[in-house]
Coordinates of N, CA and C in Angstrom, one line a residue:
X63 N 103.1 149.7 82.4 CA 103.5 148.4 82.9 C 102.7 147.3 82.3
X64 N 101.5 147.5 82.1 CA 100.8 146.9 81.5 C 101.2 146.4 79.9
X65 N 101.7 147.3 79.4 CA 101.9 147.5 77.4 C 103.5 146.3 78.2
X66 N 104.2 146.6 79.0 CA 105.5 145.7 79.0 C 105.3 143.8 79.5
X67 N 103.8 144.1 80.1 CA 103.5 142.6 80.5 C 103.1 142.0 79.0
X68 N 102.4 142.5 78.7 CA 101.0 141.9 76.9 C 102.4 140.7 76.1
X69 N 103.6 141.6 76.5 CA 104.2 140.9 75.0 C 104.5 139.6 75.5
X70 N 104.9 139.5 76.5 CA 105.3 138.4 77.3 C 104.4 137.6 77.6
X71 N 103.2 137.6 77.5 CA 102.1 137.0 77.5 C 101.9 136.2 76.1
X72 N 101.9 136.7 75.4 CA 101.7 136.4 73.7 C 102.9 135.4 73.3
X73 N 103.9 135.4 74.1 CA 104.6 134.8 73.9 C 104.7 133.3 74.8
X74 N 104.7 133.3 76.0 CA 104.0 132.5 76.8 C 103.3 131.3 76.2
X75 N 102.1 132.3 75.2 CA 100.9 131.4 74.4 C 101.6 131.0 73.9
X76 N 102.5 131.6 72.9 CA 102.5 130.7 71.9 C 103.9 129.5 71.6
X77 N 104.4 129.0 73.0 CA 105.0 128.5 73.4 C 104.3 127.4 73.4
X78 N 103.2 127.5 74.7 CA 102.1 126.6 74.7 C 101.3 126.0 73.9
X79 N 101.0 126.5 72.7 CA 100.3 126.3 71.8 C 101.5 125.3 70.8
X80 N 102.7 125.7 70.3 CA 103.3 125.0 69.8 C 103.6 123.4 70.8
X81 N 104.0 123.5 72.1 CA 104.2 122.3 73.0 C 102.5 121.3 72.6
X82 N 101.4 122.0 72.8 CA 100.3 121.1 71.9 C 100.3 120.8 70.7
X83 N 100.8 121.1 69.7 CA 100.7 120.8 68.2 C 102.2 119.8 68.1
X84 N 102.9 119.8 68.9 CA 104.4 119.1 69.0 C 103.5 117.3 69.3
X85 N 102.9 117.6 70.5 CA 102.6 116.7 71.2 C 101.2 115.9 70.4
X86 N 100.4 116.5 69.9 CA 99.3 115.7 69.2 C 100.2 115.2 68.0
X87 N 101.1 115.8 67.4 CA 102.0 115.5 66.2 C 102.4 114.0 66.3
X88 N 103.1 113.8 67.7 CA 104.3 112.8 67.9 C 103.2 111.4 68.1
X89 N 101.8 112.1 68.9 CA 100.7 110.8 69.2 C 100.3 110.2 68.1
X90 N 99.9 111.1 67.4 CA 99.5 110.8 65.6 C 100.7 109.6 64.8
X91 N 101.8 110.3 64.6 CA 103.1 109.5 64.7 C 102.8 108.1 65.1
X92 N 103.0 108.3 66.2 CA 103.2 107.2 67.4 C 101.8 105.8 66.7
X93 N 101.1 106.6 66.6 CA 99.4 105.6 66.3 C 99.8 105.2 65.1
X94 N 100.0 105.9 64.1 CA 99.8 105.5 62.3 C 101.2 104.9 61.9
X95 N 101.8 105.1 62.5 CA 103.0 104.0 62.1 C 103.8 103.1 62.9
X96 N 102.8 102.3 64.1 CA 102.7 101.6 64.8 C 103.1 100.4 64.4
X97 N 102.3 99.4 62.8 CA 102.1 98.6 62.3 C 103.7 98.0 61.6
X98 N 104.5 99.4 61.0 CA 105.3 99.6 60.3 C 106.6 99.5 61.5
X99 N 106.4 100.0 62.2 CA 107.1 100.2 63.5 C 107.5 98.9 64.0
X100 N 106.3 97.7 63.6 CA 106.7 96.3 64.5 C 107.2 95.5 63.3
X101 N 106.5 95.2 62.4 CA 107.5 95.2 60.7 C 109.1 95.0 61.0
X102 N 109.2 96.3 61.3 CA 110.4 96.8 61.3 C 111.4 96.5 62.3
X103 N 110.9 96.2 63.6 CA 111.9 95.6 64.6 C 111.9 94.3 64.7
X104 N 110.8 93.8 63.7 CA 110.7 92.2 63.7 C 111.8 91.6 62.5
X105 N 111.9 92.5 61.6 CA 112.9 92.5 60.7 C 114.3 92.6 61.3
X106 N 114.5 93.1 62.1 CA 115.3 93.8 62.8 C 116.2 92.6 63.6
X107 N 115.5 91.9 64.1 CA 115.6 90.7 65.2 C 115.8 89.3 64.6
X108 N 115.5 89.7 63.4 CA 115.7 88.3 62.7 C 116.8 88.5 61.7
X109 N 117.2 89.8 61.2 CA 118.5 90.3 60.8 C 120.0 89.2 61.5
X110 N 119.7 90.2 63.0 CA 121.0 89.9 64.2 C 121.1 88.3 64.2
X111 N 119.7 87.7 64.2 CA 120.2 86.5 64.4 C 120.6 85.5 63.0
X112 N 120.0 86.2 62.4 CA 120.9 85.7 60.8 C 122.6 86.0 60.8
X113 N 122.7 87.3 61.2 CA 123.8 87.7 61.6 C 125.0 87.0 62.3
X114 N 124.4 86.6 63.8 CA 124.6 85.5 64.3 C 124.9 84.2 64.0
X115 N 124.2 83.7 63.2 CA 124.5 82.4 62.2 C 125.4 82.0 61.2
X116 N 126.0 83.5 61.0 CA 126.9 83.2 59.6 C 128.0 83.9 60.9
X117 N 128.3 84.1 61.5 CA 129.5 84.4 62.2 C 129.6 82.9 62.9
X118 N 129.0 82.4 63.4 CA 129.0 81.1 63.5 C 129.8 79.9 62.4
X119 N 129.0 80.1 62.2 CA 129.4 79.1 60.5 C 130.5 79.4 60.1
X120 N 131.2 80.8 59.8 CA 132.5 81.2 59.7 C 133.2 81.1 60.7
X121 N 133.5 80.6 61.8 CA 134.0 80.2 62.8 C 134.3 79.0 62.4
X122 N 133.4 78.1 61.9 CA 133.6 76.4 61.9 C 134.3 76.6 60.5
X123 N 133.9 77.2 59.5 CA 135.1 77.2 58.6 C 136.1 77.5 58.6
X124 N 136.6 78.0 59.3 CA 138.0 78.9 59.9 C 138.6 77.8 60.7
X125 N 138.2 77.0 61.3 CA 138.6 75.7 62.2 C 139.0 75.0 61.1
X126 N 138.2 74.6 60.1 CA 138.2 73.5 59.2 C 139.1 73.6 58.3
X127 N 139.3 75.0 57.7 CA 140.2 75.2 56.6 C 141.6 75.4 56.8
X128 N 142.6 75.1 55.8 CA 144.4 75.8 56.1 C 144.1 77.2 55.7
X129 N 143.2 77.7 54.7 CA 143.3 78.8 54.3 C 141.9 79.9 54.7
X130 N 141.8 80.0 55.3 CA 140.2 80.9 56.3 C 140.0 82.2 55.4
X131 N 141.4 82.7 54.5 CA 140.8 84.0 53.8 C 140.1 83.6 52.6
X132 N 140.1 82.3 51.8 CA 140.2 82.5 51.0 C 138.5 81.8 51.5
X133 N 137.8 81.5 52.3 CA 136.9 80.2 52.6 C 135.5 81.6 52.6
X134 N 136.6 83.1 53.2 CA 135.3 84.0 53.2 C 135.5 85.0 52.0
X135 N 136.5 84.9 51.3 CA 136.2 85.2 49.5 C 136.9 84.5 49.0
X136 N 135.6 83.9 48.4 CA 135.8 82.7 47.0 C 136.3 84.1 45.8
X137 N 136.7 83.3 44.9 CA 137.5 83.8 43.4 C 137.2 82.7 43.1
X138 N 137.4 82.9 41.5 CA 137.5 82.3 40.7 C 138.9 81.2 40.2
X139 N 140.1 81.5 41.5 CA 141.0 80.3 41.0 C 141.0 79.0 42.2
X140 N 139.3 79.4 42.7 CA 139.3 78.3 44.0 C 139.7 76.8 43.5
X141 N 139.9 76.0 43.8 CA 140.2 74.4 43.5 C 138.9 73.8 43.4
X142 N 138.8 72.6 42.7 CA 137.0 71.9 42.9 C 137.5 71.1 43.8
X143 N 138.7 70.7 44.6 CA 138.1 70.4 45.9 C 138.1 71.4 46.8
X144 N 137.9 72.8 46.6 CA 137.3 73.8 47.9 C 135.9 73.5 47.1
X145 N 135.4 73.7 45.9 CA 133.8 73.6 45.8 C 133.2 72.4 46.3
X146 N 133.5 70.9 46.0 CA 133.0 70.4 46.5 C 132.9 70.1 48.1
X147 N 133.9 70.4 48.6 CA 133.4 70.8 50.4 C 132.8 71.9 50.6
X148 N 132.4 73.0 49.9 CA 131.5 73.8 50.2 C 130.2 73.0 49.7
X149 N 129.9 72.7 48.8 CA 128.9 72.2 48.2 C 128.4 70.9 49.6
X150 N 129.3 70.0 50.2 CA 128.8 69.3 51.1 C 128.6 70.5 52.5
X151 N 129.0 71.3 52.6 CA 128.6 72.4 53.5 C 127.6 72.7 53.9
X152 N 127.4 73.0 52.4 CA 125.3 73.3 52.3 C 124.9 72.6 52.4
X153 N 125.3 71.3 52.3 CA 124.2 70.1 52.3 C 123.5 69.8 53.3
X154 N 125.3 69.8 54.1 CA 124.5 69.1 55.6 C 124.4 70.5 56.3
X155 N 124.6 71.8 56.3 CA 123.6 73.2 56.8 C 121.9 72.7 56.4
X156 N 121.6 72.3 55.4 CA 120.5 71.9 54.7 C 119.8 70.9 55.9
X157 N 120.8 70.1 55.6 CA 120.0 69.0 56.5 C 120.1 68.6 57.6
X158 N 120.7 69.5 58.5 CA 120.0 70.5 60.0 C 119.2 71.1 60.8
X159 N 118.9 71.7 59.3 CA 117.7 72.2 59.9 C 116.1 71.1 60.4
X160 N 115.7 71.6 61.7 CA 115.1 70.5 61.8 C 113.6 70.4 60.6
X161 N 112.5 69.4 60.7 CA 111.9 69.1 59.8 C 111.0 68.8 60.8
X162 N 110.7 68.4 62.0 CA 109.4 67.6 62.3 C 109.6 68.0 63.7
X163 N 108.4 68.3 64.3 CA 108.5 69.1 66.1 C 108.5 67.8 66.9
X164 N 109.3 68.0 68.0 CA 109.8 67.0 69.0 C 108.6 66.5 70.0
X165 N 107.4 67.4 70.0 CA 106.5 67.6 70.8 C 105.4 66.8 70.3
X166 N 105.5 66.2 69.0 CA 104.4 65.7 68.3 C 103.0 66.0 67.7
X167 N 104.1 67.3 67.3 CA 102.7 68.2 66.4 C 103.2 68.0 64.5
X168 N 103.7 67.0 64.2 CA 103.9 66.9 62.8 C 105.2 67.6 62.2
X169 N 105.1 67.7 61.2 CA 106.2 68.3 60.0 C 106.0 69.9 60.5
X170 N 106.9 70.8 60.6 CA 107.2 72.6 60.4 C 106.5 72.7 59.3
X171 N 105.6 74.0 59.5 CA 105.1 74.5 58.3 C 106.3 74.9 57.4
X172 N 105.6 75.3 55.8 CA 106.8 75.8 55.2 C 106.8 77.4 55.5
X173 N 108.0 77.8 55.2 CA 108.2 79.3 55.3 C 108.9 80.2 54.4
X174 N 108.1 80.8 53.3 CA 108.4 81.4 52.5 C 109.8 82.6 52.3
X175 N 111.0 82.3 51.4 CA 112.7 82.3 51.4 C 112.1 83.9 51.4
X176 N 111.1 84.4 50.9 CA 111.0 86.2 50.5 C 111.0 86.7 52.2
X177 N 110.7 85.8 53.0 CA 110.6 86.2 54.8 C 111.9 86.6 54.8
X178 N 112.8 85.9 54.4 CA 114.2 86.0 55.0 C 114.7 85.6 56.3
X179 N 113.7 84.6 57.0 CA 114.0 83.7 58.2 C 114.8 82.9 58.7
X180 N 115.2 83.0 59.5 CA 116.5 82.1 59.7 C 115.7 80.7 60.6
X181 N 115.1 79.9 59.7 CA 114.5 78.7 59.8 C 115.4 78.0 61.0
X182 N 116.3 77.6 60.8 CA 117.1 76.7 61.8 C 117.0 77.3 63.4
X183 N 117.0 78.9 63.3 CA 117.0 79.1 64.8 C 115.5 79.3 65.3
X184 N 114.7 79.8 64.3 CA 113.3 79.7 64.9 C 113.0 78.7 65.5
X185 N 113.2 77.4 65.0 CA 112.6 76.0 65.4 C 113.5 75.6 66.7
X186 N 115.1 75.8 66.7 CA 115.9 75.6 67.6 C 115.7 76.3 69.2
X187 N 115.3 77.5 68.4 CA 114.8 78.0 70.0 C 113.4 77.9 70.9
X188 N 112.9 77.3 70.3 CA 111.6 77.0 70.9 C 111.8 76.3 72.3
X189 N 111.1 76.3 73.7 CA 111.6 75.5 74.5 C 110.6 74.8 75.1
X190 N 108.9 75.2 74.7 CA 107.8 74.4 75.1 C 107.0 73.9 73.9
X191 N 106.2 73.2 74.0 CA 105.0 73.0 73.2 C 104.3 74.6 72.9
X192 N 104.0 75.1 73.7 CA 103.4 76.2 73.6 C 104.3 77.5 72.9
X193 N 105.3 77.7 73.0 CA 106.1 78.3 72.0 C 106.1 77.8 71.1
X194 N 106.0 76.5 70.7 CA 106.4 76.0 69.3 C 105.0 76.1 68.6
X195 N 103.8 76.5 69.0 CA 102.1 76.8 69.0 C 101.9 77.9 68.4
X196 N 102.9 79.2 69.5 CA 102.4 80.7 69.1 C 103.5 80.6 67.8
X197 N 104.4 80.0 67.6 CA 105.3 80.3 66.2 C 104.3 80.1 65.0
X198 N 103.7 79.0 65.0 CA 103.3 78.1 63.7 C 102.1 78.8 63.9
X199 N 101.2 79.7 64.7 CA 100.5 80.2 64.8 C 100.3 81.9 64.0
X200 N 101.8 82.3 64.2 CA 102.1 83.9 63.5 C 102.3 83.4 62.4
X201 N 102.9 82.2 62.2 CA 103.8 81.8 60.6 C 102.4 81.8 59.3
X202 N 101.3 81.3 60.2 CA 99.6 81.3 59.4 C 99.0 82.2 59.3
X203 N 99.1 83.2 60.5 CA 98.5 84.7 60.3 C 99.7 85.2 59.4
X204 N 100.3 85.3 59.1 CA 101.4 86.2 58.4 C 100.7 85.5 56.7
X205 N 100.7 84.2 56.9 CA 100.6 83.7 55.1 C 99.0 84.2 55.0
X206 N 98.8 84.4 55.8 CA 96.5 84.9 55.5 C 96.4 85.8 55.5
X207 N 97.8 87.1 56.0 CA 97.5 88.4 55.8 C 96.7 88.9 57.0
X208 N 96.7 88.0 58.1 CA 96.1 89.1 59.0 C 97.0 89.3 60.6
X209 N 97.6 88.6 60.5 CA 99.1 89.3 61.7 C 99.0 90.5 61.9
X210 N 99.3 92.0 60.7 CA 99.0 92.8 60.7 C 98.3 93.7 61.2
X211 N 96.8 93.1 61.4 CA 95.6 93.4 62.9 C 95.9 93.6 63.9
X212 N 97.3 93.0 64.3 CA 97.0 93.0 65.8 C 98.5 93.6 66.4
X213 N 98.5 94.0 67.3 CA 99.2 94.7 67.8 C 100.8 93.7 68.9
X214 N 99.7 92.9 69.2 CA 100.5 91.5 69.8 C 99.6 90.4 69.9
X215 N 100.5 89.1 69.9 CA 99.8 88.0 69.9 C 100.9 86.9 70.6
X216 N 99.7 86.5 71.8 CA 100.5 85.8 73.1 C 100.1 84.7 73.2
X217 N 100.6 83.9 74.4 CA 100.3 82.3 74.4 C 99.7 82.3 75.8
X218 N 99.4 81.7 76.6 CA 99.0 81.6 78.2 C 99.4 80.2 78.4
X219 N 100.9 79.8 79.1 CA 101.2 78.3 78.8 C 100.5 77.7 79.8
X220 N 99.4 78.8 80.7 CA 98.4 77.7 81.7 C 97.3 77.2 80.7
X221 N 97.2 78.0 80.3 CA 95.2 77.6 79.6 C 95.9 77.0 78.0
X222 N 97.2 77.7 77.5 CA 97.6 77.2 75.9 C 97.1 77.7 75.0
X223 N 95.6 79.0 75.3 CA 95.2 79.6 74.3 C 95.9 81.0 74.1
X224 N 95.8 81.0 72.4 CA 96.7 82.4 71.9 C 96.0 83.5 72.6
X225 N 95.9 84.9 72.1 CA 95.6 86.3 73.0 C 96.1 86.8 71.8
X226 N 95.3 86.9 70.7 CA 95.8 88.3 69.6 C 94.6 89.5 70.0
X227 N 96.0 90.5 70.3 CA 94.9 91.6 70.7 C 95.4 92.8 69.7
X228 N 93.9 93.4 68.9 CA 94.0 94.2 67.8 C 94.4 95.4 68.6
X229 N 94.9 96.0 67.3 CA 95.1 97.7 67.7 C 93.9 98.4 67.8
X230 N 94.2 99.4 68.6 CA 93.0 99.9 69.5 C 92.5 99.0 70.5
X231 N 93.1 98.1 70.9 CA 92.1 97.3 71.9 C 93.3 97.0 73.5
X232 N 92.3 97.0 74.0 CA 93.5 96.7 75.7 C 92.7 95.0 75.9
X233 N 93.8 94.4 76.5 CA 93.4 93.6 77.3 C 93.1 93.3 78.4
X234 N 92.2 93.2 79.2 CA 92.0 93.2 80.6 C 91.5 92.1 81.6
X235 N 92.2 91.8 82.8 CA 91.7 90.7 83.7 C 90.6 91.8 84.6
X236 N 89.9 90.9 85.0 CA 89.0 91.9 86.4 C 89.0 90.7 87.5
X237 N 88.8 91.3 88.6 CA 88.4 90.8 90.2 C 87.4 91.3 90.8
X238 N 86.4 90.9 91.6 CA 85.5 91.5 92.3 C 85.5 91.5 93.5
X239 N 86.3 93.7 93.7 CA 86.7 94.5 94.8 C 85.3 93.8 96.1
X240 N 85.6 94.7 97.2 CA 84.9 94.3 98.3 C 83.3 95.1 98.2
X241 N 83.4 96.1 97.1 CA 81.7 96.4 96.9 C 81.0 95.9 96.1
X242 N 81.7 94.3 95.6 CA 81.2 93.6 94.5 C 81.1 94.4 93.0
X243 N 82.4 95.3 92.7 CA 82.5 96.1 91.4 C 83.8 95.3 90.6
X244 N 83.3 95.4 89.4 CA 84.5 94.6 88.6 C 85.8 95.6 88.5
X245 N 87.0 95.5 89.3 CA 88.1 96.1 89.3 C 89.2 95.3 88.5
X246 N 90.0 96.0 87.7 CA 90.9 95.8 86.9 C 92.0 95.0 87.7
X247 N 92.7 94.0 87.4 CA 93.7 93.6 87.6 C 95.1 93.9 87.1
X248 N 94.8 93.8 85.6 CA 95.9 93.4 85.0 C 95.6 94.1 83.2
X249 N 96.2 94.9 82.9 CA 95.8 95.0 81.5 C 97.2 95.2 80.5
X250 N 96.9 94.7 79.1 CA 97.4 94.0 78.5 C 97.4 94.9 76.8
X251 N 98.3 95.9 76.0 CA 97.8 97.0 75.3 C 98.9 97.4 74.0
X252 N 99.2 98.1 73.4 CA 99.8 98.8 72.3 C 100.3 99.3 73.6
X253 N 101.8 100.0 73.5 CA 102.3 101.2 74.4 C 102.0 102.8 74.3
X254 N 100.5 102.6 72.5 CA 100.3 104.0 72.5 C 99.2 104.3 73.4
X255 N 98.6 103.2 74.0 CA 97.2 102.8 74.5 C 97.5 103.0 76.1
X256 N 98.5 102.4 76.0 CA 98.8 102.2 77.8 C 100.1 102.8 77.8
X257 N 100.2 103.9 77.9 CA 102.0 104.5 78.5 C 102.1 104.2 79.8
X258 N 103.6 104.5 79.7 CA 104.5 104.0 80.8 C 103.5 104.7 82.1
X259 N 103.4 104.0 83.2 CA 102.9 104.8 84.7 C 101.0 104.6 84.4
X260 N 100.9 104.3 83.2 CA 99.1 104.6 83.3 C 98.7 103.1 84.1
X261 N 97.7 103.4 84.7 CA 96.9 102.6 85.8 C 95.7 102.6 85.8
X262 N 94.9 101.8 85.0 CA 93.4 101.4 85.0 C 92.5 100.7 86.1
X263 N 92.3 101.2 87.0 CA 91.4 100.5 87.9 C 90.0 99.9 88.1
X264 N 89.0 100.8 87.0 CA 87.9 100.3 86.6 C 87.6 100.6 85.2
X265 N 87.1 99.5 84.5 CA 86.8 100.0 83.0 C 86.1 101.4 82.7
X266 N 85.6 102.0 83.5 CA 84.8 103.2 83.1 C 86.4 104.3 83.3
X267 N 87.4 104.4 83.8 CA 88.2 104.9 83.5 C 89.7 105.2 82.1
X268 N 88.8 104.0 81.3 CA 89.9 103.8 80.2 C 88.8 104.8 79.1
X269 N 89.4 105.7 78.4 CA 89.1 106.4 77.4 C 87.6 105.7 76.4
X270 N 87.1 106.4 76.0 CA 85.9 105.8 75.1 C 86.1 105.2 74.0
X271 N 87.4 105.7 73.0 CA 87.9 105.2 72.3 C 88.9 103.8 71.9
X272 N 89.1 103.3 73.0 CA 89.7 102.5 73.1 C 88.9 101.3 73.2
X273 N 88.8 100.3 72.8 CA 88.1 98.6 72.7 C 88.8 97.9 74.3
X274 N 87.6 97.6 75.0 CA 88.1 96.7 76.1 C 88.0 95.2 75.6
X275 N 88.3 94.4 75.5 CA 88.7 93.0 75.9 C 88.8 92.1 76.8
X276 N 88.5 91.0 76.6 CA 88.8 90.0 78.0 C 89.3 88.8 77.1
X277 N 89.9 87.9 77.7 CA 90.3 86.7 77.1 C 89.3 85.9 76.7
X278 N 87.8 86.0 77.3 CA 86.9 85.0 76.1 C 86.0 85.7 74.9
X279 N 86.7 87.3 75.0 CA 86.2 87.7 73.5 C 86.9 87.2 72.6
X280 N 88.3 86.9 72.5 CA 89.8 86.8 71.7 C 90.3 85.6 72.0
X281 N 90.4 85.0 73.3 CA 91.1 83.8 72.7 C 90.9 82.6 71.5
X282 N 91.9 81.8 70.8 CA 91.8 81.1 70.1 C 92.5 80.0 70.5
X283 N 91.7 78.8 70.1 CA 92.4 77.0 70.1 C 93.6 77.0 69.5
X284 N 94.8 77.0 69.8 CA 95.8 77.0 68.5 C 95.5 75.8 68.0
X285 N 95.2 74.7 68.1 CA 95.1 73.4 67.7 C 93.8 73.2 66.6
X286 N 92.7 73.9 66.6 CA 91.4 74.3 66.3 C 91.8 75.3 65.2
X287 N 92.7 76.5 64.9 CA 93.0 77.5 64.1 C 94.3 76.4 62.8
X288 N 94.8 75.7 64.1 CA 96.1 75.4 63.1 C 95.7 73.9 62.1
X289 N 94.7 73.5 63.2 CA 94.1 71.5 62.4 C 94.9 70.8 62.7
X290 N 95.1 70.6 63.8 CA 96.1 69.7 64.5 C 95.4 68.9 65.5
X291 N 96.0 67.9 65.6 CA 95.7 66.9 66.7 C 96.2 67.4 68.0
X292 N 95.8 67.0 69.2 CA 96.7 67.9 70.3 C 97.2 65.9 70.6
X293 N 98.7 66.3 70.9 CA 99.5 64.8 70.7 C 99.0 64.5 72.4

């Protein structure tokens, strides 16, 4: 009975053993192409709403013209008066886009055509000072090369200061519980750092590996980082 249990045992193991090498596999994953991972949906999101803007625009051409097929493939026996209303098309698409913040922080930085940004809606959707802060804020870490570092980068529209928090690092608020111990509030992370259901109560329970943080290790002046006047 014994020689009929062994096999099923060995097998057992090595079920288990693969469900570990599965799972350190997918963490590894999960960590090393984290950076590439946000790259990639950031691309992603600025795609759709490019997307978005030329379905738009061919809408108003489709209004405008007697001929709508020919407005979304040009040939070569188009008329120069279809080129010249396309040519004023671009113009005034051109000179739409806005140029100078409503909030009185100066002229839009420039933003380099290899981004592939859809300039008009970046600036159009902004709805505070403070959003229009953390933009011109990533738009400078992006041209300095160091965006990259960080895993996310936030605004606090009470205090106004940014929150770039690097990979490997959590962010954390604390309160002091009723035995006068600094207890966790609120923390702030990569989703390889913090999965879904995890619950930090006191910093000695977050991993050793991981970087704690507070908002006056990391925060920054946007106005101080960017050289701006605060209007």
């Amino acid at each position: 009975m014994i020689r009929n249990i062994l096999p099923y045992k060995w097998i057992i193991g090595g079920i288990v053993l693969l469900i570990i090498i599965a799972s350190a596999c997918y963490l590894w994953y999960q960590h090393d192409t984290a950076p590439y991972r946000q790259e990639a949906a950031d691309a992603e999101q600025l795609l759709r709403q490019s997307e978005i803007e030329k379905s738009e625009k061919s809408k108003v051409a489709e209004q405008a013209s007697d001929a709508p097929a020919e407005s979304n493939t040009p040939t070569a026996e188009k008329s120069i008066t279809d080129k010249v209303t396309n040519d004023e098309e671009v113009a005034a698409t051109v000179e739409d886009i806005p140029k100078e913040s409503p909030f009185g922080l100066g002229p839009y930085p420039e933003i380099p055509k290899e981004w592939g940004w859809n300039v008009k809606f970046l600036w159009e959707s902004r709805e505070t000072i403070e959003d229009e802060l953390l933009k011109r804020v990533t738009i400078k870490m992006r041209k300095d090369g160091t965006r990259s570092k960080y895993s996310s980068v936030g605004i606090n529209h009470g205090t106004g200061l940014v929150t770039p928090i690097e990979y490997g690092s959590i962010l954390v608020e604390y309160e002091t519980d009723e035995n006068g111990e600094q207890r966790i509030v609120k923390a702030k992370g990569h989703p390889s750092l913090l999965p879904p259901g995890t619950i930090y109560r006191y910093a000695s329970e977050i991993p050793s590996h991981i970087k704690i943080v507070t908002v006056d290790d990391i925060a920054i002046d946007p106005y101080e980082y960017l050289g701006l006047q605060k209007p």
